[in-house]
Amino acid sequence: KWKGEGTTQNLESIVIGRCYDYIRIVNPSVGEKNCSQIWEAFKNAFINKDPCSILPEDYELFINLTFHTIPPNKSLFWENNQLLVNSFADRGRRYMSLGDTLFGFVGDFLNWCGQADSPGLDYESCPTTTECENNAVESFWRMLSIIYAKHSSGVIHVLLNGSAAGGAYPQPGFFADYEIPNLQKDKISQIVIWVVDDIEGPDIDSCGAHSVKTLETRLTALGYDVTCTDNDK
């Protein structure tokens, strides 16, 4: 029916399990969270609804239940290099990217959608963003990106892929559209951009050129203190 892959099998067990993994092992400092309640809030955001009419604010209760502070100077924004970010952030020990927060951790790499007038999940197919923007996964990450940006402070780090075909700073993109507009200027001392090329990959984009220059110009115009480094050792 839809072009996207269906809901990840055993979604409920994965979400609840990841929640416990996070509060017990990954980052116990966030304190006690009710993982069953978190699953219910997550599921209720999209079940029984047309899979193309899920809005970011439908995840509000989920956010309220999973929220915790993001330590200053630990935020790591990114585009087109998720696996590098995951290993570099080291599950929050070095940096705390969106996927290292409890709210991001439970949904990372998963897929899900419901069906109108049915309490079940659709395991066959889910809409892609090209089919409709207001799908369950897109709206989830949009809401999380906004919350993450709003609560980031101190020195902000941005890791971009200089080998990405469309440029290191994609527009439209989550960073361009949902994160930059929600940064709280009074809480941020500096924005540090790192542009890294894929190993053996092409050097398409770099500091002061192409899309990275566009980004630097945008952030500077907003009044931020911006630095940029290419292929930092």
C-alpha atoms as a PDB file:
ATOM      1  CA  LYS A   1       0.000   0.000   0.000  1.00  0.00           C
ATOM      2  CA  TRP A   2       2.736   2.480   1.014  1.00  0.00           C
ATOM      3  CA  LYS A   3       6.227   2.666  -0.439  1.00  0.00           C
ATOM      4  CA  GLY A   4       8.082   2.598   2.901  1.00  0.00           C
ATOM      5  CA  GLU A   5       8.954  -0.449   4.956  1.00  0.00           C
ATOM      6  CA  GLY A   6       6.425  -1.509   7.574  1.00  0.00           C
ATOM      7  CA  THR A   7       6.633  -1.289  11.351  1.00  0.00           C
ATOM      8  CA  THR A   8       9.716  -2.919  12.894  1.00  0.00           C
ATOM      9  CA  GLN A   9       8.760  -6.332  14.290  1.00  0.00           C
ATOM     10  CA  ASN A  10       8.519  -6.525  18.123  1.00  0.00           C
ATOM     11  CA  LEU A  11       8.370  -2.727  18.312  1.00  0.00           C
ATOM     12  CA  GLU A  12       6.824  -2.682  21.787  1.00  0.00           C
ATOM     13  CA  SER A  13       9.492  -4.963  23.282  1.00  0.00           C
ATOM     14  CA  ILE A  14      12.263  -2.941  21.629  1.00  0.00           C
ATOM     15  CA  VAL A  15      10.988   0.437  22.843  1.00  0.00           C
ATOM     16  CA  ILE A  16      10.383  -0.746  26.408  1.00  0.00           C
ATOM     17  CA  GLY A  17      13.677  -2.659  26.441  1.00  0.00           C
ATOM     18  CA  ARG A  18      15.654   0.307  25.151  1.00  0.00           C
ATOM     19  CA  CYS A  19      14.018   2.518  27.758  1.00  0.00           C
ATOM     20  CA  TYR A  20      15.210   0.199  30.566  1.00  0.00           C
ATOM     21  CA  ASP A  21      18.625  -0.191  28.914  1.00  0.00           C
ATOM     22  CA  TYR A  22      18.971   3.596  28.915  1.00  0.00           C
ATOM     23  CA  ILE A  23      17.870   4.333  32.493  1.00  0.00           C
ATOM     24  CA  ARG A  24      19.721   1.352  33.986  1.00  0.00           C
ATOM     25  CA  ILE A  25      22.928   1.115  31.925  1.00  0.00           C
ATOM     26  CA  VAL A  26      23.466   3.835  29.317  1.00  0.00           C
ATOM     27  CA  ASN A  27      22.639   6.878  31.432  1.00  0.00           C
ATOM     28  CA  PRO A  28      21.216   6.150  34.913  1.00  0.00           C
ATOM     29  CA  SER A  29      21.736   9.807  35.867  1.00  0.00           C
ATOM     30  CA  VAL A  30      18.419  10.696  34.155  1.00  0.00           C
ATOM     31  CA  GLY A  31      16.640   9.081  37.090  1.00  0.00           C
ATOM     32  CA  GLU A  32      13.609   6.817  37.263  1.00  0.00           C
ATOM     33  CA  LYS A  33      11.298   6.742  34.216  1.00  0.00           C
ATOM     34  CA  ASN A  34       8.132   4.705  33.675  1.00  0.00           C
ATOM     35  CA  CYS A  35       8.999   2.658  30.585  1.00  0.00           C
ATOM     36  CA  SER A  36       5.527   1.099  30.140  1.00  0.00           C
ATOM     37  CA  GLN A  37       3.921   4.529  30.306  1.00  0.00           C
ATOM     38  CA  ILE A  38       6.505   5.818  27.810  1.00  0.00           C
ATOM     39  CA  TRP A  39       5.553   3.029  25.382  1.00  0.00           C
ATOM     40  CA  GLU A  40       1.831   3.844  25.765  1.00  0.00           C
ATOM     41  CA  ALA A  41       2.443   7.551  25.118  1.00  0.00           C
ATOM     42  CA  PHE A  42       4.605   6.713  22.091  1.00  0.00           C
ATOM     43  CA  LYS A  43       2.025   4.306  20.646  1.00  0.00           C
ATOM     44  CA  ASN A  44      -0.953   6.588  21.326  1.00  0.00           C
ATOM     45  CA  ALA A  45       0.681   9.323  19.258  1.00  0.00           C
ATOM     46  CA  PHE A  46      -0.017   7.390  16.059  1.00  0.00           C
ATOM     47  CA  ILE A  47      -2.316   4.366  16.478  1.00  0.00           C
ATOM     48  CA  ASN A  48      -5.924   4.521  15.333  1.00  0.00           C
ATOM     49  CA  LYS A  49      -4.971   7.437  13.071  1.00  0.00           C
ATOM     50  CA  ASP A  50      -4.510   8.000   9.372  1.00  0.00           C
ATOM     51  CA  PRO A  51      -0.738   7.373   8.999  1.00  0.00           C
ATOM     52  CA  CYS A  52      -0.481  10.610   6.986  1.00  0.00           C
ATOM     53  CA  SER A  53      -1.998  12.861   9.633  1.00  0.00           C
ATOM     54  CA  ILE A  54       0.419  12.470  12.544  1.00  0.00           C
ATOM     55  CA  LEU A  55       1.722  15.808  13.819  1.00  0.00           C
ATOM     56  CA  PRO A  56       4.882  16.523  15.821  1.00  0.00           C
ATOM     57  CA  GLU A  57       2.775  17.704  18.769  1.00  0.00           C
ATOM     58  CA  ASP A  58       1.108  14.262  18.948  1.00  0.00           C
ATOM     59  CA  TYR A  59       4.329  13.137  20.657  1.00  0.00           C
ATOM     60  CA  GLU A  60       4.079  15.771  23.393  1.00  0.00           C
ATOM     61  CA  LEU A  61       3.167  13.342  26.196  1.00  0.00           C
ATOM     62  CA  PHE A  62       5.985  11.021  25.075  1.00  0.00           C
ATOM     63  CA  ILE A  63       8.425  13.961  25.322  1.00  0.00           C
ATOM     64  CA  ASN A  64       7.151  14.933  28.767  1.00  0.00           C
ATOM     65  CA  LEU A  65       7.695  11.380  30.055  1.00  0.00           C
ATOM     66  CA  THR A  66      11.162  10.888  28.536  1.00  0.00           C
ATOM     67  CA  PHE A  67      12.597  14.381  28.937  1.00  0.00           C
ATOM     68  CA  HIS A  68      15.870  15.015  30.786  1.00  0.00           C
ATOM     69  CA  THR A  69      18.412  17.820  30.591  1.00  0.00           C
ATOM     70  CA  ILE A  70      21.125  17.848  27.940  1.00  0.00           C
ATOM     71  CA  PRO A  71      24.462  18.727  29.573  1.00  0.00           C
ATOM     72  CA  PRO A  72      25.992  22.015  28.363  1.00  0.00           C
ATOM     73  CA  ASN A  73      28.717  21.740  25.674  1.00  0.00           C
ATOM     74  CA  LYS A  74      27.622  18.167  24.872  1.00  0.00           C
ATOM     75  CA  SER A  75      25.150  18.755  22.039  1.00  0.00           C
ATOM     76  CA  LEU A  76      26.207  17.271  18.707  1.00  0.00           C
ATOM     77  CA  PHE A  77      24.107  18.075  15.647  1.00  0.00           C
ATOM     78  CA  TRP A  78      24.743  16.295  12.364  1.00  0.00           C
ATOM     79  CA  GLU A  79      23.651  15.544   8.798  1.00  0.00           C
ATOM     80  CA  ASN A  80      24.446  12.502   6.613  1.00  0.00           C
ATOM     81  CA  ASN A  81      26.800  10.677   8.983  1.00  0.00           C
ATOM     82  CA  GLN A  82      24.717   8.925  11.643  1.00  0.00           C
ATOM     83  CA  LEU A  83      27.032   5.958  12.220  1.00  0.00           C
ATOM     84  CA  LEU A  84      30.076   8.195  12.675  1.00  0.00           C
ATOM     85  CA  VAL A  85      28.119  10.381  15.103  1.00  0.00           C
ATOM     86  CA  ASN A  86      27.001   7.335  17.084  1.00  0.00           C
ATOM     87  CA  SER A  87      30.533   6.024  17.540  1.00  0.00           C
ATOM     88  CA  PHE A  88      32.057   9.475  18.097  1.00  0.00           C
ATOM     89  CA  ALA A  89      29.478  10.498  20.725  1.00  0.00           C
ATOM     90  CA  ASP A  90      30.103   7.142  22.465  1.00  0.00           C
ATOM     91  CA  ARG A  91      26.570   6.803  23.861  1.00  0.00           C
ATOM     92  CA  GLY A  92      26.696  10.148  25.587  1.00  0.00           C
ATOM     93  CA  ARG A  93      30.109   9.700  27.164  1.00  0.00           C
ATOM     94  CA  ARG A  94      31.835  12.120  24.798  1.00  0.00           C
ATOM     95  CA  TYR A  95      28.869  14.025  23.325  1.00  0.00           C
ATOM     96  CA  MET A  96      25.130  13.655  23.617  1.00  0.00           C
ATOM     97  CA  SER A  97      23.662  13.638  20.122  1.00  0.00           C
ATOM     98  CA  LEU A  98      19.879  13.377  19.753  1.00  0.00           C
ATOM     99  CA  GLY A  99      20.234   9.580  19.523  1.00  0.00           C
ATOM    100  CA  ASP A 100      22.025   9.574  22.906  1.00  0.00           C
ATOM    101  CA  THR A 101      19.088  11.190  24.736  1.00  0.00           C
ATOM    102  CA  LEU A 102      16.454   8.873  26.181  1.00  0.00           C
ATOM    103  CA  PHE A 103      13.809  10.246  23.796  1.00  0.00           C
ATOM    104  CA  GLY A 104      16.007   9.695  20.725  1.00  0.00           C
ATOM    105  CA  PHE A 105      17.516   6.412  21.920  1.00  0.00           C
ATOM    106  CA  VAL A 106      14.197   4.544  22.082  1.00  0.00           C
ATOM    107  CA  GLY A 107      13.340   5.344  18.442  1.00  0.00           C
ATOM    108  CA  ASP A 108      16.712   5.200  16.707  1.00  0.00           C
ATOM    109  CA  PHE A 109      16.758   3.185  13.448  1.00  0.00           C
ATOM    110  CA  LEU A 110      13.176   1.957  13.987  1.00  0.00           C
ATOM    111  CA  ASN A 111      10.153   2.287  11.743  1.00  0.00           C
ATOM    112  CA  TRP A 112       6.475   2.435  12.711  1.00  0.00           C
ATOM    113  CA  CYS A 113       2.977   3.448  11.690  1.00  0.00           C
ATOM    114  CA  GLY A 114      -0.602   2.648  12.588  1.00  0.00           C
ATOM    115  CA  GLN A 115      -3.798   2.473  10.545  1.00  0.00           C
ATOM    116  CA  ALA A 116      -6.914   4.630  10.582  1.00  0.00           C
ATOM    117  CA  ASP A 117      -9.645   3.107  12.770  1.00  0.00           C
ATOM    118  CA  SER A 118      -7.554   0.146  13.831  1.00  0.00           C
ATOM    119  CA  PRO A 119      -5.648  -0.298  17.093  1.00  0.00           C
ATOM    120  CA  GLY A 120      -2.982  -2.371  15.322  1.00  0.00           C
ATOM    121  CA  LEU A 121       0.388  -1.477  13.857  1.00  0.00           C
ATOM    122  CA  ASP A 122       0.973  -1.768  10.114  1.00  0.00           C
ATOM    123  CA  TYR A 123       3.759  -4.298   9.598  1.00  0.00           C
ATOM    124  CA  GLU A 124       3.313  -4.385   5.809  1.00  0.00           C
ATOM    125  CA  SER A 125       4.187  -0.826   4.808  1.00  0.00           C
ATOM    126  CA  CYS A 126       4.397   2.741   6.111  1.00  0.00           C
ATOM    127  CA  PRO A 127       4.320   6.032   4.194  1.00  0.00           C
ATOM    128  CA  THR A 128       7.611   7.600   3.156  1.00  0.00           C
ATOM    129  CA  THR A 129       8.206  11.344   3.550  1.00  0.00           C
ATOM    130  CA  THR A 130       7.742  11.796  -0.203  1.00  0.00           C
ATOM    131  CA  GLU A 131       4.289  10.218   0.091  1.00  0.00           C
ATOM    132  CA  CYS A 132       3.325  12.437   3.023  1.00  0.00           C
ATOM    133  CA  GLU A 133       5.306  14.642   5.384  1.00  0.00           C
ATOM    134  CA  ASN A 134       3.022  14.128   8.365  1.00  0.00           C
ATOM    135  CA  ASN A 135       3.877  10.475   8.869  1.00  0.00           C
ATOM    136  CA  ALA A 136       4.560   8.908  12.261  1.00  0.00           C
ATOM    137  CA  VAL A 137       8.358   8.690  11.984  1.00  0.00           C
ATOM    138  CA  GLU A 138       8.992  12.069  10.305  1.00  0.00           C
ATOM    139  CA  SER A 139       6.816  13.907  12.851  1.00  0.00           C
ATOM    140  CA  PHE A 140       8.528  12.064  15.712  1.00  0.00           C
ATOM    141  CA  TRP A 141      12.008  13.203  14.657  1.00  0.00           C
ATOM    142  CA  ARG A 142      10.754  16.684  13.876  1.00  0.00           C
ATOM    143  CA  MET A 143       9.373  17.083  17.395  1.00  0.00           C
ATOM    144  CA  LEU A 144      12.536  15.622  18.934  1.00  0.00           C
ATOM    145  CA  SER A 145      14.795  17.881  16.850  1.00  0.00           C
ATOM    146  CA  ILE A 146      12.902  20.953  18.065  1.00  0.00           C
ATOM    147  CA  ILE A 147      13.091  19.893  21.733  1.00  0.00           C
ATOM    148  CA  TYR A 148      16.761  18.914  21.421  1.00  0.00           C
ATOM    149  CA  ALA A 149      17.711  22.263  19.853  1.00  0.00           C
ATOM    150  CA  LYS A 150      15.738  24.261  22.423  1.00  0.00           C
ATOM    151  CA  HIS A 151      17.541  22.583  25.309  1.00  0.00           C
ATOM    152  CA  SER A 152      21.077  22.650  23.889  1.00  0.00           C
ATOM    153  CA  SER A 153      23.484  25.101  25.521  1.00  0.00           C
ATOM    154  CA  GLY A 154      27.111  26.204  25.789  1.00  0.00           C
ATOM    155  CA  VAL A 155      29.354  25.219  22.885  1.00  0.00           C
ATOM    156  CA  ILE A 156      27.270  23.594  20.139  1.00  0.00           C
ATOM    157  CA  HIS A 157      28.970  21.069  17.837  1.00  0.00           C
ATOM    158  CA  VAL A 158      27.858  20.255  14.312  1.00  0.00           C
ATOM    159  CA  LEU A 159      29.343  17.294  12.430  1.00  0.00           C
ATOM    160  CA  LEU A 160      28.805  17.406   8.662  1.00  0.00           C
ATOM    161  CA  ASN A 161      29.758  15.052   5.841  1.00  0.00           C
ATOM    162  CA  GLY A 162      32.003  16.724   3.261  1.00  0.00           C
ATOM    163  CA  SER A 163      31.459  13.792   0.872  1.00  0.00           C
ATOM    164  CA  ALA A 164      27.642  13.991   0.818  1.00  0.00           C
ATOM    165  CA  ALA A 165      26.387  14.246  -2.759  1.00  0.00           C
ATOM    166  CA  GLY A 166      23.904  17.038  -2.053  1.00  0.00           C
ATOM    167  CA  GLY A 167      26.376  19.068   0.005  1.00  0.00           C
ATOM    168  CA  ALA A 168      27.359  18.905   3.672  1.00  0.00           C
ATOM    169  CA  TYR A 169      24.530  21.232   4.770  1.00  0.00           C
ATOM    170  CA  PRO A 170      21.320  19.985   3.125  1.00  0.00           C
ATOM    171  CA  GLN A 171      18.363  22.292   2.629  1.00  0.00           C
ATOM    172  CA  PRO A 172      15.692  21.265   3.325  1.00  0.00           C
ATOM    173  CA  GLY A 173      17.062  19.250   6.250  1.00  0.00           C
ATOM    174  CA  PHE A 174      16.434  18.675   9.951  1.00  0.00           C
ATOM    175  CA  PHE A 175      19.320  20.900  11.030  1.00  0.00           C
ATOM    176  CA  ALA A 176      18.359  23.708   8.637  1.00  0.00           C
ATOM    177  CA  ASP A 177      14.610  23.584   9.209  1.00  0.00           C
ATOM    178  CA  TYR A 178      13.956  22.415  12.764  1.00  0.00           C
ATOM    179  CA  GLU A 179      17.139  22.764  14.765  1.00  0.00           C
ATOM    180  CA  ILE A 180      18.742  26.101  13.843  1.00  0.00           C
ATOM    181  CA  PRO A 181      15.420  28.012  14.223  1.00  0.00           C
ATOM    182  CA  ASN A 182      14.955  26.540  17.718  1.00  0.00           C
ATOM    183  CA  LEU A 183      18.431  27.183  19.141  1.00  0.00           C
ATOM    184  CA  GLN A 184      18.212  29.563  22.123  1.00  0.00           C
ATOM    185  CA  LYS A 185      20.748  32.229  21.315  1.00  0.00           C
ATOM    186  CA  ASP A 186      21.187  33.481  24.908  1.00  0.00           C
ATOM    187  CA  LYS A 187      22.217  29.976  26.049  1.00  0.00           C
ATOM    188  CA  ILE A 188      24.860  29.390  23.352  1.00  0.00           C
ATOM    189  CA  SER A 189      28.460  30.596  23.558  1.00  0.00           C
ATOM    190  CA  GLN A 190      29.824  29.209  20.296  1.00  0.00           C
ATOM    191  CA  ILE A 191      28.988  26.967  17.352  1.00  0.00           C
ATOM    192  CA  VAL A 192      31.768  24.637  16.214  1.00  0.00           C
ATOM    193  CA  ILE A 193      31.362  23.065  12.777  1.00  0.00           C
ATOM    194  CA  TRP A 194      33.389  20.006  11.800  1.00  0.00           C
ATOM    195  CA  VAL A 195      33.344  18.964   8.151  1.00  0.00           C
ATOM    196  CA  VAL A 196      34.648  15.420   7.640  1.00  0.00           C
ATOM    197  CA  ASP A 197      34.996  13.540   4.377  1.00  0.00           C
ATOM    198  CA  ASP A 198      34.257   9.832   4.138  1.00  0.00           C
ATOM    199  CA  ILE A 199      37.447   7.754   4.320  1.00  0.00           C
ATOM    200  CA  GLU A 200      38.502   7.270   0.675  1.00  0.00           C
ATOM    201  CA  GLY A 201      35.445   9.382  -0.234  1.00  0.00           C
ATOM    202  CA  PRO A 202      35.296  12.484  -2.441  1.00  0.00           C
ATOM    203  CA  ASP A 203      35.993  15.935  -0.990  1.00  0.00           C
ATOM    204  CA  ILE A 204      32.874  17.726  -2.214  1.00  0.00           C
ATOM    205  CA  ASP A 205      32.314  20.310   0.485  1.00  0.00           C
ATOM    206  CA  SER A 206      34.483  22.130   3.026  1.00  0.00           C
ATOM    207  CA  CYS A 207      34.612  25.144   5.352  1.00  0.00           C
ATOM    208  CA  GLY A 208      34.076  28.454   3.579  1.00  0.00           C
ATOM    209  CA  ALA A 209      32.817  26.795   0.385  1.00  0.00           C
ATOM    210  CA  HIS A 210      29.515  25.687  -1.158  1.00  0.00           C
ATOM    211  CA  SER A 211      26.806  24.690   1.324  1.00  0.00           C
ATOM    212  CA  VAL A 212      29.081  25.009   4.378  1.00  0.00           C
ATOM    213  CA  LYS A 213      29.643  28.675   3.499  1.00  0.00           C
ATOM    214  CA  THR A 214      25.849  29.075   3.303  1.00  0.00           C
ATOM    215  CA  LEU A 215      25.572  27.620   6.813  1.00  0.00           C
ATOM    216  CA  GLU A 216      28.406  29.758   8.216  1.00  0.00           C
ATOM    217  CA  THR A 217      26.824  32.882   6.715  1.00  0.00           C
ATOM    218  CA  ARG A 218      23.402  31.995   8.155  1.00  0.00           C
ATOM    219  CA  LEU A 219      24.728  31.369  11.675  1.00  0.00           C
ATOM    220  CA  THR A 220      26.937  34.471  11.645  1.00  0.00           C
ATOM    221  CA  ALA A 221      23.972  36.592  10.503  1.00  0.00           C
ATOM    222  CA  LEU A 222      22.016  35.215  13.471  1.00  0.00           C
ATOM    223  CA  GLY A 223      24.788  36.557  15.706  1.00  0.00           C
ATOM    224  CA  TYR A 224      26.585  33.338  16.638  1.00  0.00           C
ATOM    225  CA  ASP A 225      30.320  32.976  17.139  1.00  0.00           C
ATOM    226  CA  VAL A 226      31.126  30.310  14.504  1.00  0.00           C
ATOM    227  CA  THR A 227      34.277  28.294  13.842  1.00  0.00           C
ATOM    228  CA  CYS A 228      34.749  25.621  11.194  1.00  0.00           C
ATOM    229  CA  THR A 229      37.394  22.899  10.817  1.00  0.00           C
ATOM    230  CA  ASP A 230      37.971  20.491   7.909  1.00  0.00           C
ATOM    231  CA  ASN A 231      38.889  16.873   8.518  1.00  0.00           C
ATOM    232  CA  ASP A 232      40.002  17.466  12.109  1.00  0.00           C
ATOM    233  CA  LYS A 233      42.615  14.894  13.069  1.00  0.00           C
END
